[in-house]
Tab-separated table of N, CA and C and ligand atoms in Angstrom:
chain	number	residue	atom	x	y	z
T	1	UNK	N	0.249	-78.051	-17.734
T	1	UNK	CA	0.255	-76.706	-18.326
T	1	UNK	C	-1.150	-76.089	-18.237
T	2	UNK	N	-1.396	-74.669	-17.856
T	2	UNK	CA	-2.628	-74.272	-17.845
T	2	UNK	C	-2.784	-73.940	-19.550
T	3	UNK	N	-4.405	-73.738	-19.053
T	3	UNK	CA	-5.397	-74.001	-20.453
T	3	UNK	C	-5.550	-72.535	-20.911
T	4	UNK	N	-5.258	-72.369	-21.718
T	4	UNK	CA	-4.803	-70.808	-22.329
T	4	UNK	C	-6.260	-70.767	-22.643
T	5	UNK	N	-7.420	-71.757	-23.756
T	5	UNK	CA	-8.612	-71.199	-24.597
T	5	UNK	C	-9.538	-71.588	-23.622
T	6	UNK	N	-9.687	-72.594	-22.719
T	6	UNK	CA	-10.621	-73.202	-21.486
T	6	UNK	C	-11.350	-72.120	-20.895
T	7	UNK	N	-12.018	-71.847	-20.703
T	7	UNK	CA	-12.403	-71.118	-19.473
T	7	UNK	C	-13.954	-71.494	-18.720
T	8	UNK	N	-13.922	-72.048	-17.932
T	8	UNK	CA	-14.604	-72.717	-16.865
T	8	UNK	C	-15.937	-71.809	-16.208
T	9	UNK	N	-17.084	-71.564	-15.783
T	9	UNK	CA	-17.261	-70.682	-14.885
T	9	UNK	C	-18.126	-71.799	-14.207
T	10	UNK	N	-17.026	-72.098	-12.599
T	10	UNK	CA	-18.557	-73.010	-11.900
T	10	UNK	C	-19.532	-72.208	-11.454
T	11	UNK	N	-20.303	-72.936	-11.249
T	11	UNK	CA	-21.410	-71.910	-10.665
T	11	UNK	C	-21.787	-72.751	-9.081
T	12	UNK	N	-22.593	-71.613	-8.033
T	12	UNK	CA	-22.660	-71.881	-6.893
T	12	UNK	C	-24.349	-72.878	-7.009
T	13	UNK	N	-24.061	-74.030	-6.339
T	13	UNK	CA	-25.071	-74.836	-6.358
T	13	UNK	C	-26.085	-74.546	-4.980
T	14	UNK	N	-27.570	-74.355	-5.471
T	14	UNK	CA	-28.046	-73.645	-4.197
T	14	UNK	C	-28.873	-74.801	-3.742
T	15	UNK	N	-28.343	-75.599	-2.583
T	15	UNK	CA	-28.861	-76.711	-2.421
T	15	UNK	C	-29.715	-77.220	-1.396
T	16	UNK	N	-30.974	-77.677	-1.134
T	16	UNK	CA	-31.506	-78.501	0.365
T	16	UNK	C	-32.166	-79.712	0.342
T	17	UNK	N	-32.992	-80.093	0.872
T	17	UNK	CA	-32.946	-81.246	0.814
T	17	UNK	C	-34.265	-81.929	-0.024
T	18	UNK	N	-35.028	-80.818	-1.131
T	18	UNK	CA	-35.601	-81.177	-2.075
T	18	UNK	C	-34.912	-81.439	-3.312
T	19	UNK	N	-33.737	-81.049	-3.510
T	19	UNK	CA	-32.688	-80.852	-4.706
T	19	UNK	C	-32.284	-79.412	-4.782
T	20	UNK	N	-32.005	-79.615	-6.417
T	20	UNK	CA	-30.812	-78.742	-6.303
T	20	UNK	C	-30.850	-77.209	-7.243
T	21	UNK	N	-30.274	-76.256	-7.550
T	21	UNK	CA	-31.010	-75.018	-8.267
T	21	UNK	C	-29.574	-74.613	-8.704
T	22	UNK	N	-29.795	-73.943	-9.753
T	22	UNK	CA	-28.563	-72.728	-10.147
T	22	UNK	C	-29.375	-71.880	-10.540
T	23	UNK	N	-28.949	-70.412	-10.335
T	23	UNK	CA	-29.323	-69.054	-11.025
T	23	UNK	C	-28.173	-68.779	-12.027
T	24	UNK	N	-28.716	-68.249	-12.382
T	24	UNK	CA	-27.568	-67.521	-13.776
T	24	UNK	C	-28.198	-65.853	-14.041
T	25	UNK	N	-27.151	-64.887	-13.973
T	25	UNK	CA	-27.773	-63.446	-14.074
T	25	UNK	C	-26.305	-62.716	-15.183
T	26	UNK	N	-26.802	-62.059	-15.617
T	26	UNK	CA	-25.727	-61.896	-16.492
T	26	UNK	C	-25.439	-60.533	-15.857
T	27	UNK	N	-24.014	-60.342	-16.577
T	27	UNK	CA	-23.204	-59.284	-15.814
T	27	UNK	C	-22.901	-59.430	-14.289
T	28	UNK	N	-23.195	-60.806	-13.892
T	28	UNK	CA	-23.107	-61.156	-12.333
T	28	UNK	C	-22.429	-62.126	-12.172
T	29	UNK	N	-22.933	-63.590	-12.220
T	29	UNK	CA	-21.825	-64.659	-12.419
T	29	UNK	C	-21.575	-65.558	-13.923
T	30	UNK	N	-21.664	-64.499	-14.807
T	30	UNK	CA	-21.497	-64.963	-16.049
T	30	UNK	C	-20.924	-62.911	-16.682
T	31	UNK	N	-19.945	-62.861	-16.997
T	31	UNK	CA	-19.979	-61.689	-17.885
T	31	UNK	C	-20.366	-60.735	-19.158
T	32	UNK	N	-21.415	-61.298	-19.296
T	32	UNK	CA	-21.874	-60.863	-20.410
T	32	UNK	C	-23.651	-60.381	-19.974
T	33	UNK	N	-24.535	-59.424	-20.814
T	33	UNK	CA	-25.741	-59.135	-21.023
T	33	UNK	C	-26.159	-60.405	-21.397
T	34	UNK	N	-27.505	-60.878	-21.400
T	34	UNK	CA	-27.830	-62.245	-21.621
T	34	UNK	C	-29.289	-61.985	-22.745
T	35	UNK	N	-29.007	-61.900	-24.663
T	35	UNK	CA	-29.913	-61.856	-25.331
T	35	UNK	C	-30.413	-62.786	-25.766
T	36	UNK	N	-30.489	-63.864	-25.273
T	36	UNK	CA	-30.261	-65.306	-26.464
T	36	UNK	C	-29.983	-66.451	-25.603
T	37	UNK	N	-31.166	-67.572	-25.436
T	37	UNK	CA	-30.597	-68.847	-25.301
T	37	UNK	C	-31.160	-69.855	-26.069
T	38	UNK	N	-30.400	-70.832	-25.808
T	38	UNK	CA	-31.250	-72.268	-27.436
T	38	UNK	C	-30.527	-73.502	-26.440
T	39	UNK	N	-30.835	-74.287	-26.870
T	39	UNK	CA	-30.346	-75.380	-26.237
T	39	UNK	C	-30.882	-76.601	-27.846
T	40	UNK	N	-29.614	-77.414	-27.103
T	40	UNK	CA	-29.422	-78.775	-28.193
T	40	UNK	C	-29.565	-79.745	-27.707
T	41	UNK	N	-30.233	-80.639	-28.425
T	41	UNK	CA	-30.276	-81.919	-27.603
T	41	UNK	C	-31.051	-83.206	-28.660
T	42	UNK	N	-30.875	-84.054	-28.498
T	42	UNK	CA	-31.365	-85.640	-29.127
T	42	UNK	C	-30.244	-85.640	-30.094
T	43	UNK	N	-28.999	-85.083	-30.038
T	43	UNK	CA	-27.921	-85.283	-30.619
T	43	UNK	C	-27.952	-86.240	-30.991
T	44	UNK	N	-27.489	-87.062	-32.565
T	44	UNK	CA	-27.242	-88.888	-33.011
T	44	UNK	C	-26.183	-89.319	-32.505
T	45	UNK	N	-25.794	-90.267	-32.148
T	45	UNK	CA	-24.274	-91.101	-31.925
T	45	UNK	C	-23.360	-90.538	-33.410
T	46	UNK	N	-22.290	-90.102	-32.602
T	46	UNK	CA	-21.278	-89.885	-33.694
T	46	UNK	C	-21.143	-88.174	-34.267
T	47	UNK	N	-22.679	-87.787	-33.975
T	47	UNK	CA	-22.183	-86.259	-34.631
T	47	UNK	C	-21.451	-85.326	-34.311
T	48	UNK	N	-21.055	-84.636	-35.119
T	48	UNK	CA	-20.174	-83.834	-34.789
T	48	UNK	C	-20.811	-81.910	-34.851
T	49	UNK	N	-21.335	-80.961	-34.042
T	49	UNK	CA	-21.868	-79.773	-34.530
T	49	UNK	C	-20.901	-78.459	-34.269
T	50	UNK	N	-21.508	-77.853	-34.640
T	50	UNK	CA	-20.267	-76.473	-34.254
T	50	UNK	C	-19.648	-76.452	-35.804
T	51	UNK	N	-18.600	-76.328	-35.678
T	51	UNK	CA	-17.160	-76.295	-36.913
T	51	UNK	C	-17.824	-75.078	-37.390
T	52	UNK	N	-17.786	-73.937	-36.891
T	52	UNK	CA	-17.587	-72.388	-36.997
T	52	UNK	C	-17.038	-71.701	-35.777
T	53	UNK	N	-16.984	-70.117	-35.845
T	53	UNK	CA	-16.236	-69.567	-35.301
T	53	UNK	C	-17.264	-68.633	-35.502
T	54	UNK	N	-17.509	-67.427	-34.484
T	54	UNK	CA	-18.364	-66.071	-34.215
T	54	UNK	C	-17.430	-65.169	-34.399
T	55	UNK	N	-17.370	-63.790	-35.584
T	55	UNK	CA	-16.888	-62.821	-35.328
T	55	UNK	C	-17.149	-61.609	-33.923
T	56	UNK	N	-18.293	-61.646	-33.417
T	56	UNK	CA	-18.228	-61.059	-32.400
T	56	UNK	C	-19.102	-61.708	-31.187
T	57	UNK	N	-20.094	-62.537	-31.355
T	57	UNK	CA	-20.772	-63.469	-30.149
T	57	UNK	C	-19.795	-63.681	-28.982
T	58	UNK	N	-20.285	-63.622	-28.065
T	58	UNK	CA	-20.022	-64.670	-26.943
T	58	UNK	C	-21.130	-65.425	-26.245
T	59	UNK	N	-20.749	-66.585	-25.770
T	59	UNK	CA	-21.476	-67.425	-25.654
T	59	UNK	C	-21.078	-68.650	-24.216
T	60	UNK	N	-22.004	-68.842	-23.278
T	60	UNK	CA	-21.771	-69.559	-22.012
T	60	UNK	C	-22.206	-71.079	-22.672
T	61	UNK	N	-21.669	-72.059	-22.270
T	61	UNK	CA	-22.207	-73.662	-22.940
T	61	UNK	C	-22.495	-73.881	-21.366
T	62	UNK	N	-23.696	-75.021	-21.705
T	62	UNK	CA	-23.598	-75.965	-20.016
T	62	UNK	C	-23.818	-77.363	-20.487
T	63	UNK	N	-23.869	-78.135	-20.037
T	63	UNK	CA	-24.404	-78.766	-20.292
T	63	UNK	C	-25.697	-79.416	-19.012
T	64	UNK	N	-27.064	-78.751	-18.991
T	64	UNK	CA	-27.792	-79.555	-17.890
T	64	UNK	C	-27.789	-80.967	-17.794
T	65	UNK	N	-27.890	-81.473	-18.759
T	65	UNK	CA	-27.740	-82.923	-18.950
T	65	UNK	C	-27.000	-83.972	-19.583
T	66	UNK	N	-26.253	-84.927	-19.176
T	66	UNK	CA	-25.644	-85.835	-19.565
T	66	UNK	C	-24.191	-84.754	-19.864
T	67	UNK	N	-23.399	-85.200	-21.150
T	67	UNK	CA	-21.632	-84.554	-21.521
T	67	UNK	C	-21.594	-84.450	-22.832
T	68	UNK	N	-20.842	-83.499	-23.482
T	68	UNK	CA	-19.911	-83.765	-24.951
T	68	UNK	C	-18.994	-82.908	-24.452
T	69	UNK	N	-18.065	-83.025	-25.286
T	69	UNK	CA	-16.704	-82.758	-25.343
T	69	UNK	C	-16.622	-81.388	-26.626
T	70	UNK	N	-15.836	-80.490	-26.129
T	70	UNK	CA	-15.736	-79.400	-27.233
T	70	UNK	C	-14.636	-78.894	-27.660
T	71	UNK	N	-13.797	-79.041	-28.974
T	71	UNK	CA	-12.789	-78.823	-29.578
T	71	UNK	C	-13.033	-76.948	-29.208
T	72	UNK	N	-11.914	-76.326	-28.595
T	72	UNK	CA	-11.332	-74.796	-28.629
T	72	UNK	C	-10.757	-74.526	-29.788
T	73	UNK	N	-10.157	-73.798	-30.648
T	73	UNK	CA	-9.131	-73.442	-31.265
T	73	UNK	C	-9.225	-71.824	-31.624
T	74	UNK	N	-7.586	-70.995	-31.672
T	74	UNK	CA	-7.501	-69.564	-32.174
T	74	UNK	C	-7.143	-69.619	-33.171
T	75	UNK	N	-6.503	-70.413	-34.108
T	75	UNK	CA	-6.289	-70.248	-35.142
T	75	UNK	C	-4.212	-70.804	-35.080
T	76	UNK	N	-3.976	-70.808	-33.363
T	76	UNK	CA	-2.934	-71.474	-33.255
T	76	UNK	C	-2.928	-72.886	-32.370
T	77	UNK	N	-3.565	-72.389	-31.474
T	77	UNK	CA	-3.697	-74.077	-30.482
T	77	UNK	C	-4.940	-74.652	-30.299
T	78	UNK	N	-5.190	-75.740	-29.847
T	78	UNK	CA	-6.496	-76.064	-29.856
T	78	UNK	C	-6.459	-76.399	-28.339
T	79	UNK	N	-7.390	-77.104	-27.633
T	79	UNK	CA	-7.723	-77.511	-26.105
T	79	UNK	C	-9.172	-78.026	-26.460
T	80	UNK	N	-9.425	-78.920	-25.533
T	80	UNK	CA	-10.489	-79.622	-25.488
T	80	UNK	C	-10.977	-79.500	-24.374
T	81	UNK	N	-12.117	-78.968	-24.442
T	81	UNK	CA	-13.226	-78.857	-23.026
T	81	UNK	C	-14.087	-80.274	-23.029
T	82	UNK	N	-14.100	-80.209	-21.324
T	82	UNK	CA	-15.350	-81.604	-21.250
T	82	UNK	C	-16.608	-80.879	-20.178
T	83	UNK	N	-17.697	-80.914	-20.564
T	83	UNK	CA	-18.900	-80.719	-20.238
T	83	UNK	C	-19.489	-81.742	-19.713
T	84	UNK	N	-19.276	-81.832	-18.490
T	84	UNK	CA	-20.163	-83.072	-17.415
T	84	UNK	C	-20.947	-82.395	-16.535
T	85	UNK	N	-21.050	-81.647	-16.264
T	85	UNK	CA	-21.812	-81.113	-15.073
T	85	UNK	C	-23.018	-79.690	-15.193
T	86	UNK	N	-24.277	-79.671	-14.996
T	86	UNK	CA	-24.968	-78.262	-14.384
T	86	UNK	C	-24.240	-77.220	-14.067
T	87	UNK	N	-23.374	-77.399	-12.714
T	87	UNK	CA	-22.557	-76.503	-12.455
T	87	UNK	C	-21.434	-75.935	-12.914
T	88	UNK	N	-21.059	-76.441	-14.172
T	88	UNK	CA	-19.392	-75.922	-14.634
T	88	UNK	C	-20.334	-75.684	-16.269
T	89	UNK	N	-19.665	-74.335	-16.248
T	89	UNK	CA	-20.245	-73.426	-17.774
T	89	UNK	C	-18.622	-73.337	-18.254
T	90	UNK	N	-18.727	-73.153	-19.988
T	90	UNK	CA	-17.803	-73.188	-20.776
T	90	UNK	C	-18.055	-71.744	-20.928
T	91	UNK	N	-17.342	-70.479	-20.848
T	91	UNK	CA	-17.317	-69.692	-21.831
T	91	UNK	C	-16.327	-69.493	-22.986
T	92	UNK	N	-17.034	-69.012	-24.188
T	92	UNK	CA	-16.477	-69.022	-25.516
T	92	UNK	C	-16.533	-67.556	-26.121
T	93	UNK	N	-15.370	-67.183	-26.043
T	93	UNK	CA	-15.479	-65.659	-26.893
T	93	UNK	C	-15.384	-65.322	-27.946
T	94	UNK	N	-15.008	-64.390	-28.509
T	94	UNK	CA	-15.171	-64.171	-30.190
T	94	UNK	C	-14.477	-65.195	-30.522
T	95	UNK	N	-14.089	-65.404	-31.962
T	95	UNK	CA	-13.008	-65.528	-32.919
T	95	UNK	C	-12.473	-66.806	-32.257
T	96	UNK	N	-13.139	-67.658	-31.868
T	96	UNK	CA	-13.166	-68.890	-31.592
T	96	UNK	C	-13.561	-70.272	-32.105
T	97	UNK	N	-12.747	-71.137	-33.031
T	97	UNK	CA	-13.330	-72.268	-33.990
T	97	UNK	C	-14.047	-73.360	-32.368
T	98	UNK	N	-15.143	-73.605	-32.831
T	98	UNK	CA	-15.493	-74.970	-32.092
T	98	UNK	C	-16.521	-75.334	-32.971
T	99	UNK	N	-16.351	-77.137	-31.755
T	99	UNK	CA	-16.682	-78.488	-32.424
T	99	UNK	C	-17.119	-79.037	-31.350
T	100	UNK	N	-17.925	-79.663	-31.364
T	100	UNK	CA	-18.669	-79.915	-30.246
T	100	UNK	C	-19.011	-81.824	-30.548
T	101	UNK	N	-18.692	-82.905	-30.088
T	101	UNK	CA	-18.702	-83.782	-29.995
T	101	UNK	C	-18.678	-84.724	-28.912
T	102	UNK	N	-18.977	-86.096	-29.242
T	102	UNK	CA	-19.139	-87.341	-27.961
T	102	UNK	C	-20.496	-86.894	-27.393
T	103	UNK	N	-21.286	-86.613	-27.675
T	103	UNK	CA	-22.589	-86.302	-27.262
T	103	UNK	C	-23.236	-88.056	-26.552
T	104	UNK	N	-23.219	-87.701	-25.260
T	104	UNK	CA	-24.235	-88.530	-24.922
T	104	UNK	C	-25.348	-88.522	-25.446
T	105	UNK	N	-25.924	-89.619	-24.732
T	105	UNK	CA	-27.738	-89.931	-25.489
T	105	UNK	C	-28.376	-88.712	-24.834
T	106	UNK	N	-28.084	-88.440	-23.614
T	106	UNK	CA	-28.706	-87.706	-22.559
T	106	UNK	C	-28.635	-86.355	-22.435
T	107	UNK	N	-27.913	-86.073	-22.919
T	107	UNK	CA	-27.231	-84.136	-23.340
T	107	UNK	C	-28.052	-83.558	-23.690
T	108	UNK	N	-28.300	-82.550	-22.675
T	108	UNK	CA	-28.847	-81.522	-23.210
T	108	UNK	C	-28.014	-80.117	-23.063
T	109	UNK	N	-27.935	-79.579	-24.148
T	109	UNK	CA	-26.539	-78.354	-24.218
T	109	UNK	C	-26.911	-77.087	-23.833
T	110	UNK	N	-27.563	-76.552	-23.141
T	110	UNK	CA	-27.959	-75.138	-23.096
T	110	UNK	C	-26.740	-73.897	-23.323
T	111	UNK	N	-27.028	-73.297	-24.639
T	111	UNK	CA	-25.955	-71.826	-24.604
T	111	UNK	C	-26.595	-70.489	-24.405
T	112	UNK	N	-26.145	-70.085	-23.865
T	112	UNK	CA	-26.610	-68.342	-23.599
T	112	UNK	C	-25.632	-67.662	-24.181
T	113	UNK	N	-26.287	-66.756	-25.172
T	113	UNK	CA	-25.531	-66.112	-25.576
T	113	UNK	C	-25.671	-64.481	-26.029
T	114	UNK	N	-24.907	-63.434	-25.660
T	114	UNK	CA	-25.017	-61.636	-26.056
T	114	UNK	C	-25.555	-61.583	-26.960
T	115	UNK	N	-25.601	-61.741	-27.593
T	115	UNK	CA	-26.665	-61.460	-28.893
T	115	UNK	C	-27.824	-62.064	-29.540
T	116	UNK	N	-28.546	-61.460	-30.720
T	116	UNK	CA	-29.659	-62.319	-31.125
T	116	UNK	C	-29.116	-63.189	-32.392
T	117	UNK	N	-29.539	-64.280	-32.697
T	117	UNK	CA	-28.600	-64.538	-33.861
T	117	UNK	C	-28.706	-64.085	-35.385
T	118	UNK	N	-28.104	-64.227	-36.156
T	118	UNK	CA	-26.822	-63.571	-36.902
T	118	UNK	C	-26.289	-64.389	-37.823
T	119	UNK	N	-26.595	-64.875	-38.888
T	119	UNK	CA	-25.650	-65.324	-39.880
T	119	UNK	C	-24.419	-64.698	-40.045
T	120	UNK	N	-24.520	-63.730	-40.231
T	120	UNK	CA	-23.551	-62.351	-40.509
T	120	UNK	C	-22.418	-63.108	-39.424
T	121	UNK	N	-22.606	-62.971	-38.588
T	121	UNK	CA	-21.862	-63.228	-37.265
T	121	UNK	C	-20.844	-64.717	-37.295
T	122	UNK	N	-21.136	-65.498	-38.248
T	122	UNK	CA	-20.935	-66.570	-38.210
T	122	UNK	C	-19.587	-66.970	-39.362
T	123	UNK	N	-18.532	-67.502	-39.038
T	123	UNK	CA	-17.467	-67.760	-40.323
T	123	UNK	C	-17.211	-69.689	-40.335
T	124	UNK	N	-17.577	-70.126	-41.386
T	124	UNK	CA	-18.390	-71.637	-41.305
T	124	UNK	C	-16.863	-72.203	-41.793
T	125	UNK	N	-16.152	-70.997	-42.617
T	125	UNK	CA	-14.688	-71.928	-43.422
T	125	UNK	C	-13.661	-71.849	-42.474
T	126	UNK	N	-13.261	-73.006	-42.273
T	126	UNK	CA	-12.008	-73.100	-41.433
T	126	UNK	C	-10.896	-72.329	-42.166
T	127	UNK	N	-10.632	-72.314	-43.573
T	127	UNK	CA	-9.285	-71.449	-44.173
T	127	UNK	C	-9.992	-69.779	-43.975
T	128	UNK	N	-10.820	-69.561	-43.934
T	128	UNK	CA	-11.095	-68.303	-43.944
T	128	UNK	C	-10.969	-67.562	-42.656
T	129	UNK	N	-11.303	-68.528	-41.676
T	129	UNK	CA	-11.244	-68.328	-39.675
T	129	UNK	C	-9.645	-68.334	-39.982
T	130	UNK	N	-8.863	-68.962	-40.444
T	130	UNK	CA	-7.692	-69.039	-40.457
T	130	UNK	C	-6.591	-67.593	-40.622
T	131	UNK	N	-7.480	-66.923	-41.948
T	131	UNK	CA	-6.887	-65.921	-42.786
T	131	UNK	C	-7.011	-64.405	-41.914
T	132	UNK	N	-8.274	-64.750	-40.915
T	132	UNK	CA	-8.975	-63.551	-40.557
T	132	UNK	C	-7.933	-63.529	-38.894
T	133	UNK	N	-7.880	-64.872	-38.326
T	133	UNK	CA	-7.404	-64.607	-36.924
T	133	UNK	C	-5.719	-64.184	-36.935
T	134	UNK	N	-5.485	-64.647	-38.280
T	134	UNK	CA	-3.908	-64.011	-38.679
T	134	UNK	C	-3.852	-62.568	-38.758
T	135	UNK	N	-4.708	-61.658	-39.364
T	135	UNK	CA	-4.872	-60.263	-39.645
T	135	UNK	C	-4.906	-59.888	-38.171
T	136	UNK	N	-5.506	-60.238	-37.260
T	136	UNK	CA	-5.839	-60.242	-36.317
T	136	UNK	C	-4.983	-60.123	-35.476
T	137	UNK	N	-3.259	-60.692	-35.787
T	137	UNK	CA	-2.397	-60.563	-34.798
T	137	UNK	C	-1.549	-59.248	-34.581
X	1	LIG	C1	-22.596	-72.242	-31.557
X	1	LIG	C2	-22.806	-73.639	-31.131
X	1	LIG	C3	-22.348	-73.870	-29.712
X	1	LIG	C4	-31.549	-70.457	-35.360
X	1	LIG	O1	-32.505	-70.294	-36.134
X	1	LIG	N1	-31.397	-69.668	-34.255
X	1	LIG	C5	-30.385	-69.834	-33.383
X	1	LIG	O2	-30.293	-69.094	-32.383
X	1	LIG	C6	-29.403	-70.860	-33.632
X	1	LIG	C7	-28.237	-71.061	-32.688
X	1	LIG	C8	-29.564	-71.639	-34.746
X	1	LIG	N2	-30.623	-71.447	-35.584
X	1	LIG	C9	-30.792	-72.342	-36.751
X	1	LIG	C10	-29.704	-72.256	-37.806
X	1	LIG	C11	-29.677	-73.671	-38.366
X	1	LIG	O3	-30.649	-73.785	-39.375
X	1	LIG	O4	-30.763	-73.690	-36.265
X	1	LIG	C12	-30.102	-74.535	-37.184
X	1	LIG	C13	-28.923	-75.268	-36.528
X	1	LIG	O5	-27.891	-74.297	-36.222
X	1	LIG	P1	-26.329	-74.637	-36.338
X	1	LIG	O6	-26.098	-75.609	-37.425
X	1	LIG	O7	-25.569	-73.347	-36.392
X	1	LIG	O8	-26.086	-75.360	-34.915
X	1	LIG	P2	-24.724	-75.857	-34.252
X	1	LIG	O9	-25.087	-76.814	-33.179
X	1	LIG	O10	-23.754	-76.329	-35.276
X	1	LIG	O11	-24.097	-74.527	-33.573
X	1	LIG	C14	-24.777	-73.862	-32.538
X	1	LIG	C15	-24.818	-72.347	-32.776
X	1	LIG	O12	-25.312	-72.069	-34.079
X	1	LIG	C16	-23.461	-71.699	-32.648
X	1	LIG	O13	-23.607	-70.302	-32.518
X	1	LIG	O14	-21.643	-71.600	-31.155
X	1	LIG	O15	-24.147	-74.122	-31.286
């Protein structure tokens, strides 16, 4: 069955025989203006980060280094993304619960994301992401 919340963007690997490069330009091979990036990393064994949802953010995940795994959900299905590669970006749009877990030792998470950040922006209660993506239908 295709992945209704997934959405993938590989990117073109620009390669010779010193190694290897990606560009990233926004509004080009990523859809969005690009205000904002942070990256995560020295993650502990076992943690779990994320468990919110953005009222209006969007946001590209990569992972440059090493993998975790990232719980999707709308408020009806969930899907699980896996982050192994430089070249394959997660995008995540509004009104989206994630969870971000299985963090290798080695992960490093880079997100780019439209905006600057925002508490405001942020809904941390799962019953409340719940109440809001229902109004929503
Ligand atoms: C998301 C997932 C993928 C800042 O000061 N500026 C920032 O731009 C960010 C993202 C965070 N912070 C502060 C806020 C907290 O005191 O850094 C601390 C850790 O943030 P948080 O617990 O929100 O981190 P994660 O890993 O749970 O979630 C982050 C992003 O916050 C979130 O937007 O979608 O990564």
């Amino acid at each position: 069955m295709a992945n209704k919340l997934i959405k993938y963007i590989n990117f073109e690997i620009k390669g010779d025989d010193r190694g290897s490069l990606i560009s990233i330009e926004q509004n080009s091979n990523i859809p969005f203006e690009i205000k904002r990036n942070y990256y995560i990393f020295n993650t502990l064994p076992g943690v779990k980060r994320g468990c919110h949802a953005h009222k209006k953010l969007k946001q590209l995940l990569i992972t440059v280094s090493g993998k975790c795994d990232i719980l999707l959900d709308n408020g009806i299905i969930q899907e699980t993304a896996v982050l192994n590669s430089p070249n394959k970006g997660l995008l995540i749009e509004e009104m989206i619960w994630r969870e971000m877990f299985n963090f290798t030792k080695d992960c490093v998470l880079l997100v780019l994301a439209n905006d600057y950040y925002s508490e405001h922006d942020y809904i941390r209660n799962y019953h409340e992401f719940l109440i809001l993506t229902k109004k929503n239908q």
